[in-house]
Short mmCIF file of C-alpha atoms in Angstrom, two decimals:
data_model
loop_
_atom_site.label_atom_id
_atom_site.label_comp_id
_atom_site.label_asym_id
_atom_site.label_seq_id
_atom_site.Cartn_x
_atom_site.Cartn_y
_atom_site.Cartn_z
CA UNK A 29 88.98 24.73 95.72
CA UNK A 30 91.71 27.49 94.64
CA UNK A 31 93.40 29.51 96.88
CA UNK A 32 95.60 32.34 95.78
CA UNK A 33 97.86 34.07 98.20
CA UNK A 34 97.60 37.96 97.91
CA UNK A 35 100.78 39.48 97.94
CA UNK A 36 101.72 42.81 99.48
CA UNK A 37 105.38 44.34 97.66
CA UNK A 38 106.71 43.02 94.55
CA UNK A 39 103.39 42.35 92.36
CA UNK A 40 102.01 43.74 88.96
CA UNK A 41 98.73 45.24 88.19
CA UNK A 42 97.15 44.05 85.25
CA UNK A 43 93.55 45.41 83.95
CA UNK A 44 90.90 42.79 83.83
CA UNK A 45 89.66 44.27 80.53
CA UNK A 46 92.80 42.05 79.16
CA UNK A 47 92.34 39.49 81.50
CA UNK A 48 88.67 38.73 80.17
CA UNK A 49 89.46 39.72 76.52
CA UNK A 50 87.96 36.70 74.97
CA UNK A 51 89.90 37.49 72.24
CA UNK A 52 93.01 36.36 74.07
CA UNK A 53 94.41 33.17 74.50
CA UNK A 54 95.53 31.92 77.62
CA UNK A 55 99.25 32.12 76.07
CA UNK A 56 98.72 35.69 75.18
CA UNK A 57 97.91 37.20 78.93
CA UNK A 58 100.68 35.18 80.32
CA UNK A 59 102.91 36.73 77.79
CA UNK A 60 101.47 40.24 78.37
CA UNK A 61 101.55 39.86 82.46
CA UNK A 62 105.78 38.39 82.11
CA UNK A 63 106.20 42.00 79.75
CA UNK A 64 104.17 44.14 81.92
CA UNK A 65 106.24 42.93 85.01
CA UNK A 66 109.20 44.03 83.63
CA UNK A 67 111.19 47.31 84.28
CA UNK A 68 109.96 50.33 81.42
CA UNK A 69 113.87 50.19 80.08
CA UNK A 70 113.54 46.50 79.52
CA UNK A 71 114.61 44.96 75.93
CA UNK A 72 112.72 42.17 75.07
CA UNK A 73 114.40 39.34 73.02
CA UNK A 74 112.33 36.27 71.57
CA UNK A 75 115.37 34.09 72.53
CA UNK A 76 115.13 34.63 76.16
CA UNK A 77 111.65 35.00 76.40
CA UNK A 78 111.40 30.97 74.52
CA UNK A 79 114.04 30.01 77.23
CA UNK A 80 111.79 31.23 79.78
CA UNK A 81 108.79 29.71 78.78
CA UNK A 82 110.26 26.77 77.50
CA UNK A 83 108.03 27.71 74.06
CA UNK A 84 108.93 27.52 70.68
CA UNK A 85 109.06 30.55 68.30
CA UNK A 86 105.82 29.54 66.35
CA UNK A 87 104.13 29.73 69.65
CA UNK A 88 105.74 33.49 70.97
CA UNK A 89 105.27 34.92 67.94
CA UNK A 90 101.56 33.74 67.79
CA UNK A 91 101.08 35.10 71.28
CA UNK A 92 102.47 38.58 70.43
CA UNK A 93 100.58 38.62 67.15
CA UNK A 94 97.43 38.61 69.21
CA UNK A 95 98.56 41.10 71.84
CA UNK A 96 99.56 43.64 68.74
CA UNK A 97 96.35 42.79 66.67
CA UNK A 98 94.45 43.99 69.89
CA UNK A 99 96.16 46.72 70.40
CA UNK A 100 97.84 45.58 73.77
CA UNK A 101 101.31 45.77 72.45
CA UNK A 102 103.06 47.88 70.39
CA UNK A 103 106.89 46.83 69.02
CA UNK A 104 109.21 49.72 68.43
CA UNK A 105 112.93 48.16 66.74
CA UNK A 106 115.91 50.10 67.77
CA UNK A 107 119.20 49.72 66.06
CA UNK A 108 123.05 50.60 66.67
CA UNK A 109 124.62 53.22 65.27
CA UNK A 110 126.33 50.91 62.56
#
């Protein structure tokens, strides 16, 4: 038997539509609940994201392929002023 502690402060909401998206692999809505978690001003960057996860770029980049092909993420690059 599983038993999951509920936590009261300091926890995400996630919708189980993408929780039970069978189009999802397990990779992807672990990927989606570690972004979601994060403050709205966050910048996300592969290399620290692989670090965390201990994952390899094929794997990341397969992950947030799915997410954007389902229309759970959406990628917007920002550059410097140079």
């Amino acid at each position: 038997m599983i038993t999951i502690k509920k936590l009261q402060k300091g926890f995400t909401q996630i919708s189980n539509n993408l929780i039970n998206d069978s189009n999802l692999s397990m990779q992807a809505i672990g990927l989606f609940c570690y972004i979601w978690s994060k403050p709205d001003d966050w910048e996300y960057h592969k290399n620290e994201i692989m670090k965390r996860f201990n994952c390899g770029k094929n794997a990341l980049t397969t992950a947030i392929d799915s997410l954007q092909k389902n229309n759970y993420l959406f990628i917007a690059t920002t550059r410097g002023e140079d």
